[in-house]
XYZ file of C-alpha atoms in Angstrom:
366
model
C 114.356 276.791 260.577
C 113.896 273.370 262.202
C 111.235 270.865 261.206
C 109.291 271.520 264.433
C 109.200 275.275 263.829
C 108.134 274.798 260.204
C 105.287 272.549 261.392
C 104.139 275.098 263.939
C 104.292 277.855 261.345
C 102.224 275.801 258.924
C 99.546 275.184 261.553
C 99.499 278.860 262.496
C 99.077 279.918 258.884
C 96.285 277.382 258.397
C 94.457 278.640 261.504
C 94.738 282.284 260.433
C 93.503 281.411 256.961
C 90.577 279.473 258.413
C 89.520 282.323 260.663
C 89.816 284.804 257.799
C 87.742 282.645 255.492
C 85.118 281.884 258.128
C 84.770 285.510 259.103
C 84.345 286.837 255.587
C 80.910 287.531 254.085
C 79.780 284.770 251.764
C 82.187 282.322 253.436
C 83.901 279.707 251.344
C 81.629 277.010 252.756
C 78.387 278.580 251.488
C 76.408 276.607 248.926
C 77.104 277.676 245.327
C 74.482 279.865 243.668
C 72.543 278.049 240.922
C 73.452 279.053 237.366
C 70.647 281.196 235.866
C 68.793 279.619 232.920
C 70.194 280.519 229.513
C 73.502 281.830 230.845
C 76.866 280.412 230.106
C 78.673 278.235 232.578
C 81.629 279.812 234.404
C 84.722 280.084 232.285
C 87.893 278.187 233.093
C 89.412 281.367 234.436
C 86.654 281.985 237.031
C 87.515 281.316 240.680
C 86.681 277.727 241.601
C 84.575 276.930 244.663
C 86.432 274.984 247.328
C 86.165 271.218 247.262
C 84.911 269.176 250.222
C 88.514 268.266 250.964
C 89.482 271.944 251.136
C 86.485 272.737 253.336
C 87.400 269.873 255.679
C 90.986 271.074 255.797
C 89.834 274.516 256.895
C 87.466 273.004 259.447
C 90.302 270.827 260.756
C 92.262 274.022 261.371
C 89.286 275.409 263.276
C 89.010 272.162 265.244
C 92.689 272.371 266.183
C 92.273 275.949 267.360
C 89.193 275.030 269.393
C 91.098 272.178 271.018
C 93.850 274.606 272.010
C 91.404 277.132 273.426
C 89.475 274.551 275.436
C 92.698 272.891 276.608
C 94.000 276.221 277.916
C 90.635 276.781 279.610
C 90.957 273.341 281.250
C 94.423 274.204 282.583
C 93.088 277.472 283.978
C 90.125 275.597 285.476
C 92.536 273.343 287.355
C 94.285 276.440 288.717
C 90.921 277.919 289.711
C 89.825 274.704 291.430
C 93.153 274.389 293.258
C 92.834 277.958 294.547
C 89.238 277.294 295.586
C 90.205 274.138 297.487
C 93.126 275.904 299.176
C 90.831 278.770 300.173
C 88.417 276.342 301.817
C 91.243 274.776 303.821
C 92.726 278.127 304.797
C 89.340 279.469 305.860
C 88.784 276.389 308.016
C 92.235 276.820 309.587
C 91.519 280.494 310.321
C 88.267 279.516 312.036
C 90.110 276.948 314.178
C 92.817 279.462 315.043
C 90.163 282.003 316.005
C 88.627 279.428 318.366
C 92.055 278.796 319.908
C 92.644 282.525 320.343
C 89.301 282.984 322.113
C 89.964 279.981 324.368
C 93.497 281.246 325.048
C 92.241 284.686 325.988
C 89.732 283.166 328.409
C 92.441 280.980 329.939
C 94.774 283.967 330.226
C 92.108 285.980 332.058
C 91.527 283.085 334.482
C 95.257 282.671 335.128
C 95.650 286.381 335.764
C 92.829 286.264 338.308
C 94.468 283.320 340.057
C 97.855 285.035 340.017
C 96.287 288.164 341.514
C 94.688 286.133 344.312
C 98.018 284.464 345.089
C 99.768 287.846 345.177
C 97.145 289.226 347.561
C 97.504 286.216 349.870
C 101.290 286.654 349.960
C 100.854 290.352 350.745
C 98.707 289.526 353.785
C 101.611 287.559 355.361
C 103.476 290.837 355.599
C 106.345 289.581 353.512
C 108.371 288.563 356.658
C 110.997 285.828 356.269
C 109.963 282.370 357.482
C 112.577 282.502 360.303
C 111.124 285.739 361.740
C 107.576 284.462 361.540
C 108.669 281.264 363.388
C 110.246 283.242 366.219
C 107.172 285.474 366.602
C 104.656 282.682 366.428
C 102.767 281.630 369.603
C 102.370 278.154 368.141
C 105.557 277.053 366.297
C 104.017 273.707 365.275
C 101.022 275.395 363.712
C 103.335 277.864 362.007
C 105.465 275.119 360.502
C 102.357 273.472 359.108
C 101.341 276.845 357.691
C 104.813 277.491 356.305
C 104.639 274.201 354.428
C 101.406 275.283 352.877
C 102.939 278.629 351.963
C 105.828 276.916 350.196
C 103.327 274.789 348.326
C 101.498 277.974 347.415
C 104.726 279.564 346.229
C 105.462 276.592 344.054
C 101.906 276.732 342.687
C 102.328 280.463 342.042
C 105.550 279.764 340.149
C 103.726 277.150 338.067
C 100.908 279.629 337.497
C 103.358 282.221 336.174
C 104.768 279.566 333.846
C 101.274 278.805 332.521
C 100.647 282.508 332.001
C 103.851 282.840 329.995
C 103.108 279.787 327.854
C 99.515 280.902 327.223
C 100.712 284.346 326.136
C 103.276 282.722 323.803
C 100.572 280.438 322.362
C 98.316 283.422 321.711
C 101.112 285.242 319.913
C 101.775 282.165 317.736
C 98.074 281.722 316.963
C 97.914 285.357 315.877
C 100.967 284.938 313.622
C 99.505 281.757 312.107
C 96.163 283.475 311.481
C 97.919 286.398 309.789
C 99.873 283.976 307.592
C 96.679 282.173 306.591
C 94.989 285.480 305.754
C 97.963 286.350 303.534
C 97.696 282.977 301.760
C 93.964 283.461 301.390
C 94.483 286.835 299.728
C 97.191 285.453 297.428
C 94.913 282.551 296.482
C 92.097 284.972 295.772
C 94.291 286.725 293.202
C 95.277 283.408 291.601
C 91.635 282.375 291.479
C 90.558 285.683 289.926
C 93.310 285.466 287.274
C 92.343 281.875 286.448
C 88.685 282.816 286.147
C 89.562 285.659 283.792
C 91.594 283.318 281.581
C 88.868 280.660 281.553
C 86.238 283.154 280.484
C 88.533 284.617 277.831
C 89.385 281.227 276.301
C 85.754 280.080 276.265
C 84.599 283.392 274.782
C 87.162 283.072 271.989
C 86.067 279.514 271.273
C 82.408 280.505 271.187
C 83.179 283.434 268.896
C 85.068 281.159 266.531
C 82.194 278.661 266.446
C 79.613 281.409 265.966
C 81.182 282.222 262.591
C 80.294 278.785 261.290
C 77.100 278.071 259.422
C 74.790 275.309 260.625
C 76.119 272.779 258.113
C 79.695 273.660 259.014
C 79.009 273.175 262.721
C 77.519 269.764 262.034
C 80.510 268.847 259.878
C 82.896 270.103 262.592
C 81.205 267.858 265.162
C 81.511 264.959 262.729
C 85.231 265.645 262.302
C 85.608 265.703 266.092
C 83.885 262.323 266.337
C 86.057 260.921 263.574
C 89.251 262.119 265.259
C 88.183 260.581 268.586
C 87.190 257.327 266.873
C 90.496 257.173 265.012
C 92.444 257.599 268.266
C 90.272 254.995 270.026
C 90.708 252.501 267.193
C 94.480 252.961 267.247
C 94.474 252.375 271.006
C 92.335 249.237 270.719
C 94.490 247.940 267.858
C 97.388 247.633 270.316
C 95.484 244.723 271.889
C 95.330 246.526 275.219
C 91.843 245.206 276.050
C 93.173 241.656 276.086
C 95.332 242.669 279.055
C 92.765 244.801 280.924
C 90.583 242.405 282.878
C 90.597 243.781 286.426
C 87.340 243.681 288.382
C 86.105 246.785 290.161
C 86.427 247.017 293.924
C 83.304 247.587 296.050
C 84.181 251.288 296.335
C 85.040 251.419 292.633
C 81.584 250.115 291.741
C 79.965 252.829 293.847
C 82.116 255.490 292.189
C 81.191 254.213 288.701
C 77.498 254.132 289.606
C 77.648 257.749 290.774
C 79.577 258.954 287.711
C 77.384 257.200 285.161
C 74.257 258.523 286.892
C 75.431 262.036 285.953
C 75.394 261.343 282.194
C 73.740 264.163 280.193
C 74.381 266.789 282.883
C 76.213 269.840 281.477
C 79.882 270.641 281.842
C 80.420 273.854 283.826
C 83.929 274.852 284.837
C 84.462 274.809 288.590
C 81.280 272.780 289.165
C 81.066 269.858 291.602
C 77.404 268.979 291.131
C 74.717 268.197 291.713
C 73.404 269.714 288.479
C 76.669 270.225 286.555
C 80.315 269.175 286.698
C 83.752 269.837 285.315
C 86.044 266.864 284.680
C 87.692 266.618 288.107
C 84.532 267.746 289.867
C 82.855 264.608 288.489
C 85.636 262.208 289.523
C 86.200 263.730 292.967
C 82.482 263.728 293.794
C 82.116 260.160 292.511
C 84.826 258.904 294.835
C 83.541 261.033 297.719
C 80.180 259.277 297.292
C 82.058 255.966 297.549
C 83.541 257.034 300.886
C 86.995 257.853 299.558
C 87.720 261.616 299.339
C 90.399 262.451 296.770
C 92.091 265.682 295.599
C 89.849 268.127 293.748
C 91.921 268.739 290.602
C 93.140 266.403 287.867
C 96.726 267.544 288.392
C 96.618 266.814 292.125
C 94.873 263.515 291.480
C 97.804 262.618 289.232
C 100.380 263.799 291.799
C 98.879 262.325 294.947
C 97.048 259.117 294.027
C 98.853 255.775 293.474
C 99.754 255.084 289.845
C 98.913 251.775 288.176
C 99.873 250.480 284.693
C 97.232 251.023 282.008
C 96.989 247.279 281.425
C 96.161 246.756 285.118
C 93.382 249.321 285.385
C 89.918 248.379 286.572
C 86.536 250.144 286.606
C 86.629 253.100 288.976
C 90.260 253.948 288.236
C 90.946 257.410 286.896
C 92.644 257.994 283.543
C 94.677 261.202 283.400
C 95.021 262.779 279.953
C 97.536 265.073 278.223
C 101.115 265.723 279.301
C 100.054 268.432 281.753
C 97.377 266.265 283.442
C 94.716 268.789 282.426
C 91.872 266.278 281.979
C 90.606 263.271 283.905
C 87.974 260.605 283.271
C 86.781 257.463 285.038
C 87.302 254.066 283.474
C 84.033 252.090 283.421
C 85.196 248.943 281.621
C 85.168 247.530 278.072
C 87.536 250.251 276.883
C 85.171 253.075 277.842
C 85.253 256.088 280.139
C 82.704 258.474 281.606
C 83.791 262.109 281.724
C 82.760 265.751 281.551
C 84.477 266.787 278.308
C 84.445 270.599 278.003
C 82.191 273.688 277.877
C 79.240 273.154 275.570
C 79.224 269.410 276.182
C 77.559 267.107 278.707
C 78.797 264.238 280.864
C 79.070 261.319 278.485
C 80.636 257.957 277.684
C 83.638 257.885 275.348
C 86.504 255.668 274.291
C 89.305 255.455 276.850
C 91.877 255.914 274.097
C 90.167 258.849 272.386
C 92.635 261.302 273.995
C 96.362 261.058 274.749
C 96.716 259.039 277.980
C 99.250 260.263 280.532
C 98.585 257.486 283.029
C 96.172 255.815 285.413
C 95.638 256.376 289.155
C 93.725 254.310 291.688
C 91.968 256.101 294.559
C 91.453 252.892 296.593
C 94.784 251.220 295.940
């Protein structure tokens, strides 16, 4: 078995052990019972209570599992948001197509009326050839003038028939396009429903795992999370990166930062775009919309579509994309800090820019 597989197996075993211990009555993290007066102390052979180091190790396993669950929920949230955005666009396109179909039908009715009038006028001439009508006419000059008008009318009728044909073809195409958009809308609905189901499942599992912890254990778990974030931030700062980052925010960037920081303390809710709650990309997209620069809704599309800039060149207002799958996004606010909506159970907050693995930086107003 390779080193990578052994590592994964070790983590899996640790997680299973942690869940088992946390779920058992009288969990291993409970405070030891005081020794009754006048009784002997436990013998050397009695089971020893876990040390703080052991307790922290088990909590680290829980923390790792929670990170995985919330990360998977974030990926599913991106899928949900992408489907939601696509649905909005498809619905708008269907509305526009419906307007075109109505207008086309009205135009077709008008053209048919005009074609009918032209046909009736031609019928009244008796359908005789121009030569015969010239010979029978009492006023050849007047007839020739009339014949010219008839030829003009024939040409107009021919053009009318062409318009009718094109309008009918347009209507057929509009109908096909509308049907295609309905099909996409239905497919997106299924993707959205599947993503929602996964989000709710991952969050429910995370909440269940946390519910098994005692109050002291939850507090210690939060402390371990803070320590892990601080350790990552310190390592990032130790590279000397802040000595290179000195870009000033653009006018739009300042507006985006002002909007994002004004949302601090509002809760994270997956799929939310404000005004009372946000998810990570909901916060960044709404911040830049407020600055007059609409950007893609999801962190993955923000990473794909927006111009990339080197980390050392970033400036306040730029977006930092995190994790290899671009599943999280935050806004850089300067001095090595970000504002972001972290995950379910948390609120919009400031954090260290290096507290999570950075994939890259994008600039909405490049």
